[in-house]
Short mmCIF file of C-alpha atoms in Angstrom, two decimals:
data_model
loop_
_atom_site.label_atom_id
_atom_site.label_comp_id
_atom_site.label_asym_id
_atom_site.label_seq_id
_atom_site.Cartn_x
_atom_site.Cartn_y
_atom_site.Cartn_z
CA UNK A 1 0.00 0.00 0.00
CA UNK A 2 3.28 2.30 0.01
CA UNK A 3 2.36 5.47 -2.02
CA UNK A 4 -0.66 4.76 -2.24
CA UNK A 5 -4.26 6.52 -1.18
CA UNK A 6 -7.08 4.43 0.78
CA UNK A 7 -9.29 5.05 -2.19
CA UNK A 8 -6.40 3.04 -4.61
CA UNK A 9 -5.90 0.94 -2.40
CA UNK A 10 -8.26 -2.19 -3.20
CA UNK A 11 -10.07 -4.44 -1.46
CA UNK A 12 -8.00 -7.56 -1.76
CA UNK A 13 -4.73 -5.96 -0.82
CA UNK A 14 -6.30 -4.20 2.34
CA UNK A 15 -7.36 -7.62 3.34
CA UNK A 16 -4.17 -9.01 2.70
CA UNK A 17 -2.39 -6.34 4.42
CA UNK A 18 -4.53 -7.61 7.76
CA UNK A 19 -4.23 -11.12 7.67
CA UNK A 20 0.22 -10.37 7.48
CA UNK A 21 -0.27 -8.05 10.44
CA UNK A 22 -2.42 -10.20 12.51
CA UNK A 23 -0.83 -13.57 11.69
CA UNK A 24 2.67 -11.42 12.47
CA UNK A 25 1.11 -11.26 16.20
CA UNK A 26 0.42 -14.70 16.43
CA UNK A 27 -3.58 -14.20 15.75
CA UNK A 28 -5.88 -16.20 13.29
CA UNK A 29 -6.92 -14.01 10.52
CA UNK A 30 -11.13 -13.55 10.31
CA UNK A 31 -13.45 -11.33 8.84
CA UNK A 32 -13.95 -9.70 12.27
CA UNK A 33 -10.08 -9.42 13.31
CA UNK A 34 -9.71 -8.13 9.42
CA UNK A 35 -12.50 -6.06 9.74
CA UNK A 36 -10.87 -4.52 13.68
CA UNK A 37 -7.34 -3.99 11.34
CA UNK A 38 -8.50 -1.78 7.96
CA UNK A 39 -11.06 0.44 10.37
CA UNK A 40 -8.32 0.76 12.93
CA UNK A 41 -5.47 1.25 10.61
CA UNK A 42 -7.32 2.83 7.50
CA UNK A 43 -10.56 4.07 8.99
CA UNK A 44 -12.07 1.89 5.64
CA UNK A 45 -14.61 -0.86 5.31
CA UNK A 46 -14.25 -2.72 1.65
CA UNK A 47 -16.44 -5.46 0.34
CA UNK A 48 -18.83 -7.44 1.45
CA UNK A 49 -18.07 -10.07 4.65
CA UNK A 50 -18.69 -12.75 1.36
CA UNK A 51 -15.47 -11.04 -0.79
CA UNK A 52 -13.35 -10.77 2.62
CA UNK A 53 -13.71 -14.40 3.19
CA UNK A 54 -12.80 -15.27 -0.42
CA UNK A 55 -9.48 -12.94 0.42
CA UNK A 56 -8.55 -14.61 3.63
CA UNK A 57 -9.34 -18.13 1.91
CA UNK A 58 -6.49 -16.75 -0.90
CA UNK A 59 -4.01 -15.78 1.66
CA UNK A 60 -3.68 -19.02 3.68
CA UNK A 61 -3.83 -20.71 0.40
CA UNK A 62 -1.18 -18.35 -1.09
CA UNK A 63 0.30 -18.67 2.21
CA UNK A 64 0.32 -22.31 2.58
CA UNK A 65 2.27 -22.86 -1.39
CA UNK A 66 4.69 -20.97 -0.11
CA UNK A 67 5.38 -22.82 2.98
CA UNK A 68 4.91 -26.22 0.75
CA UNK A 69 7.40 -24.72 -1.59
CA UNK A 70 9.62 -23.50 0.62
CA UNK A 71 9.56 -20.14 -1.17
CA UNK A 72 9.27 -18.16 2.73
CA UNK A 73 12.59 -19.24 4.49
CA UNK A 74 11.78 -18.93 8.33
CA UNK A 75 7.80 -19.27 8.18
CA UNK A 76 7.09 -19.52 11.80
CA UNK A 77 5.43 -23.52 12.30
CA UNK A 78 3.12 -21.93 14.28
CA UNK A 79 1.30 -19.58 11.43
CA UNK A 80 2.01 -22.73 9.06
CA UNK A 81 0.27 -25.05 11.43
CA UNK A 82 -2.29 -22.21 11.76
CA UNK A 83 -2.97 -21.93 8.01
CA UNK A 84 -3.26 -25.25 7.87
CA UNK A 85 -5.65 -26.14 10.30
CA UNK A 86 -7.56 -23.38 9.11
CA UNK A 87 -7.80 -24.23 5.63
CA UNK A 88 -8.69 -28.31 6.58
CA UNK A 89 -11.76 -26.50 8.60
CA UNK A 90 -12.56 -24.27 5.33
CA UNK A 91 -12.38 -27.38 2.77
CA UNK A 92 -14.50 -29.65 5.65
CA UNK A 93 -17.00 -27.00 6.44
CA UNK A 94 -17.76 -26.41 2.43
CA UNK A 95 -18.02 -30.16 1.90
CA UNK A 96 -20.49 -30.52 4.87
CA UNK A 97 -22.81 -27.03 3.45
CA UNK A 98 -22.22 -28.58 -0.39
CA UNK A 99 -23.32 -32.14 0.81
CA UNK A 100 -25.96 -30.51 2.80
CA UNK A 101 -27.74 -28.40 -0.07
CA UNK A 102 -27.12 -31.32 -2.43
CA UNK A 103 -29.39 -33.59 -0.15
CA UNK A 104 -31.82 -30.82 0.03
CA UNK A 105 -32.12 -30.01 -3.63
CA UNK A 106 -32.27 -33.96 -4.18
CA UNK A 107 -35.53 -34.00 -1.52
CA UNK A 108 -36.88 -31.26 -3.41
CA UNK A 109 -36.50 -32.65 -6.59
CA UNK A 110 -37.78 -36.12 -5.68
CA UNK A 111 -41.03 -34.00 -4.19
CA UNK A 112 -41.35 -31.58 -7.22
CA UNK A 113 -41.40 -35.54 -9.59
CA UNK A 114 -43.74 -36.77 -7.25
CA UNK A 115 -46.12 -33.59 -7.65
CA UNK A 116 -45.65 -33.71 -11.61
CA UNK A 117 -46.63 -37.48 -11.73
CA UNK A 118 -49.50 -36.78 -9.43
CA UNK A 119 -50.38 -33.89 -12.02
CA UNK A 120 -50.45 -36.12 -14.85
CA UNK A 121 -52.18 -38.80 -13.27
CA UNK A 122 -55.20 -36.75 -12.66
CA UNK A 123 -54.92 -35.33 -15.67
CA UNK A 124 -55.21 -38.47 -17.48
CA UNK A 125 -58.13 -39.74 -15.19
CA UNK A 126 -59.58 -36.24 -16.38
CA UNK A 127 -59.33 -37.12 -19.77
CA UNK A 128 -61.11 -40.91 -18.51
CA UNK A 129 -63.52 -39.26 -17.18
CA UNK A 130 -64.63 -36.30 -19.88
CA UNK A 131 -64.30 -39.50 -22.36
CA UNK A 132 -67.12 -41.15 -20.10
CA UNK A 133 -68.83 -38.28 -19.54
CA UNK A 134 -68.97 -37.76 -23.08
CA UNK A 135 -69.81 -40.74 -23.55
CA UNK A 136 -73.08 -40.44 -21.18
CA UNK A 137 -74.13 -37.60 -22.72
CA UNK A 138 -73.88 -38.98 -25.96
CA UNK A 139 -76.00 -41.59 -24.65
CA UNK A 140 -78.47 -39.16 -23.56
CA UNK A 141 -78.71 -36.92 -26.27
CA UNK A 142 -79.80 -39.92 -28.25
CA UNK A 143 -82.32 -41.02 -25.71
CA UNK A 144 -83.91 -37.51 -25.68
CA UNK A 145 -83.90 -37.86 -29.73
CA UNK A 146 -86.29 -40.94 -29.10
CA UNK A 147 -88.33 -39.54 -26.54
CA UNK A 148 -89.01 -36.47 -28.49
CA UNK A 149 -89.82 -39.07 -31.41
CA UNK A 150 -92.15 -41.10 -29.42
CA UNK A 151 -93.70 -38.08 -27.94
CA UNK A 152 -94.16 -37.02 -31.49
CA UNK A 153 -95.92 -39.97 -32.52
CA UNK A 154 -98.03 -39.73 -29.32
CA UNK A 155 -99.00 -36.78 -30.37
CA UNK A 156 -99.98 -37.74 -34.29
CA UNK A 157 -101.70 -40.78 -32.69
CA UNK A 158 -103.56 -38.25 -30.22
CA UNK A 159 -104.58 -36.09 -33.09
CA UNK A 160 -105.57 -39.36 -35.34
CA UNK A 161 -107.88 -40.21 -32.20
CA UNK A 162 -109.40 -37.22 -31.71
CA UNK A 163 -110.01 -36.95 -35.87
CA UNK A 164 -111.30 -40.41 -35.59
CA UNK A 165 -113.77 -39.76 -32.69
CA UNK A 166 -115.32 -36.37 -34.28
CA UNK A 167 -116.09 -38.24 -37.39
CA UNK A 168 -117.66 -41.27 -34.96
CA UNK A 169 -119.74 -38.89 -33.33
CA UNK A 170 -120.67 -37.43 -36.82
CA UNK A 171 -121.52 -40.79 -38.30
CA UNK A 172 -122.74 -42.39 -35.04
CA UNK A 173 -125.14 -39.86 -33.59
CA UNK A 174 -127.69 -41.95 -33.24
CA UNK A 175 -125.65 -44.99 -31.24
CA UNK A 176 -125.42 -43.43 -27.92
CA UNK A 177 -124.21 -46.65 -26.27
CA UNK A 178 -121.75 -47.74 -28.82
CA UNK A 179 -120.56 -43.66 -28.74
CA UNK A 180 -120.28 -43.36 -25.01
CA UNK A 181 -117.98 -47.02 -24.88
CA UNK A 182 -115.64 -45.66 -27.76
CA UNK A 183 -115.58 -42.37 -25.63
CA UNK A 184 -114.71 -44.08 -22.92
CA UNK A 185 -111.77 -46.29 -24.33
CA UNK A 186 -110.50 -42.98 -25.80
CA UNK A 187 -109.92 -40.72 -22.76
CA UNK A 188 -108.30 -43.57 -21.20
CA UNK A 189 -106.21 -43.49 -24.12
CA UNK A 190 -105.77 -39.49 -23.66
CA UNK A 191 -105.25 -39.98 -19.93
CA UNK A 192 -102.56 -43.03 -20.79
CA UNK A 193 -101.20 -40.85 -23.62
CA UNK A 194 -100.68 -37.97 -20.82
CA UNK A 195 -99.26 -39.76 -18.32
CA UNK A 196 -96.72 -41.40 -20.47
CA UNK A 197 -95.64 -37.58 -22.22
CA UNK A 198 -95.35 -36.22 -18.68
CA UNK A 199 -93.59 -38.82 -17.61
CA UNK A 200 -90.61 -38.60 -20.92
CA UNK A 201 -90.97 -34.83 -20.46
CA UNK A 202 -89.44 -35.54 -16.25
CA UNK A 203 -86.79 -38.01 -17.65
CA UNK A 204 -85.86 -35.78 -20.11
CA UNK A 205 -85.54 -32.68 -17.46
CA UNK A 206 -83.79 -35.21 -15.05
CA UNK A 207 -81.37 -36.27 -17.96
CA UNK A 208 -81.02 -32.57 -19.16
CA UNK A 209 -79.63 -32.01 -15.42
CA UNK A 210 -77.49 -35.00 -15.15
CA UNK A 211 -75.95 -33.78 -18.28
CA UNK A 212 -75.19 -30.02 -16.67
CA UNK A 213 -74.26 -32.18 -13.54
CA UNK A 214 -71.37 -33.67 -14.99
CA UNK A 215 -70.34 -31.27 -17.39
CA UNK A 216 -70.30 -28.64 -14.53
CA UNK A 217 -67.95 -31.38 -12.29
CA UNK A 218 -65.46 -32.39 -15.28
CA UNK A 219 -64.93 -28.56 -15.59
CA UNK A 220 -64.19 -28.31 -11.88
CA UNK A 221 -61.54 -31.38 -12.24
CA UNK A 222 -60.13 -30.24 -15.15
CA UNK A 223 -59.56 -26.49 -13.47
CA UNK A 224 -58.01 -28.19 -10.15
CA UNK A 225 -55.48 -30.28 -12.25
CA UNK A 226 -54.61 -27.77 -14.12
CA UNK A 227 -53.87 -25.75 -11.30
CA UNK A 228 -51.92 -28.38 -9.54
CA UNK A 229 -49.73 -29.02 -12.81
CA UNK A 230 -48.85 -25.77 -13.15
CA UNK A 231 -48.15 -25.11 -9.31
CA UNK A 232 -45.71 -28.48 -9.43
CA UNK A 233 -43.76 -27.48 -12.26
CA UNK A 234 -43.25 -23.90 -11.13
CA UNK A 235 -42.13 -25.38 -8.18
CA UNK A 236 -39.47 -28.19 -9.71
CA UNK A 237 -35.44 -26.95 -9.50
CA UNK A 238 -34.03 -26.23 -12.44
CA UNK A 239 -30.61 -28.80 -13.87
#
């Protein structure tokens, strides 16, 4: 730092700077002691306590090739022991965190597959079940068809029977008897003829519902899976 201004001076040698004057009095170098050293000795604070680690980590390493190569006649044992132990702790304690967040990223990923094979099962039970459904309504689309046919024809034949009576009563005015029995079997008819079109027009309603029934739950299915897909995959790590 000879000749030079705190401003020029950057962060890396400032740090460097530190560690030589604390290991010179027998201390450890850390971000705090390195931290005490450039505010005490500079009245400066550079970089981040991330960068200042990365600079101590480069001195003992710097510090221990020299002491491997012999470079640094006289290196006290005791700062070479220091760096050493030091830099064992460094390389253990970033094996530990990096086998640590691998497990954790594994256990994320193995829940984020789990939640997009979930996804697809429903999704293809979805698909099942609109096939079924449209199946069903299929189904009941034609049985309307031949309700509304019969009901049609019921209604011809009504109109037939009626036709047919008013010309009986025409021809037949005079055969009271024979007039009131054909009467008779024809508004049982009607009354038979009634109870059968109210009773297609109530299946028909009741199918009409069953098909808005299922339609309106195969909608709701399909909206929840779709959801759920879309939540699992946003959730999934990238690799």
């Amino acid at each position: 730092m000879v000749g030079k201004s705190i401003s020029e001076v950057s962060r890396q040698e400032l740090t460097r700077c530190a560690c030589d004057a604390l290991a010179a009095v027998g201390k450890k170098p850390s971000i705090g002691l390195v931290r005490e050293w450039t505010i005490a000795t500079t009245g400066a604070k550079k970089g981040s306590d991330g960068d200042v680690q990365k600079d101590i980590n480069g001195w003992f390493e710097d510090l221990l090739k020299l002491k491997r190569d012999s470079a640094i006649d006289g290196l006290p044992d005791a700062v070479g022991s220091l760096a050493r132990d030091f830099w064992r702790l460094a390389v253990d304690c970033a094996g530990d965190a990096l086998a640590s967040e691998r497990a954790a990223l594994e256990v994320d990923k193995t829940a984020a597959d789990r939640l997009v094979d979930q996804a697809h099962a429903n999704t293809r039970a979805a698909e099942e079940l609109a096939k079924a459904l449209t199946s069903q309504l299929d189904i009941a689309h034609v049985t309307i068809a031949g309700r509304d046919e019969t009901i049609r024809r019921l209604e011809d034949a009504l109109t037939e029977a009626r036709a047919t009576l008013t010309a009986k009563d025409e021809r037949l005015n005079g055969i009271s008897d024979e007039l009131a029995r054909t009467a008779r079997q024809y508004a049982a008819g009607l009354i038979e003829l009634d109870g059968a079109r109210k009773h297609s027009l109530l299946q028909i309603d009741q199918a009409r519902g069953e098909s808005r029934h299922w339609k309106a739950e195969f909608e709701r299915v399909d909206h929840e899976n779709r959801t759920t897909l879309e939540t699992s995959t946003a959730r999934k790590p990238p690799f």
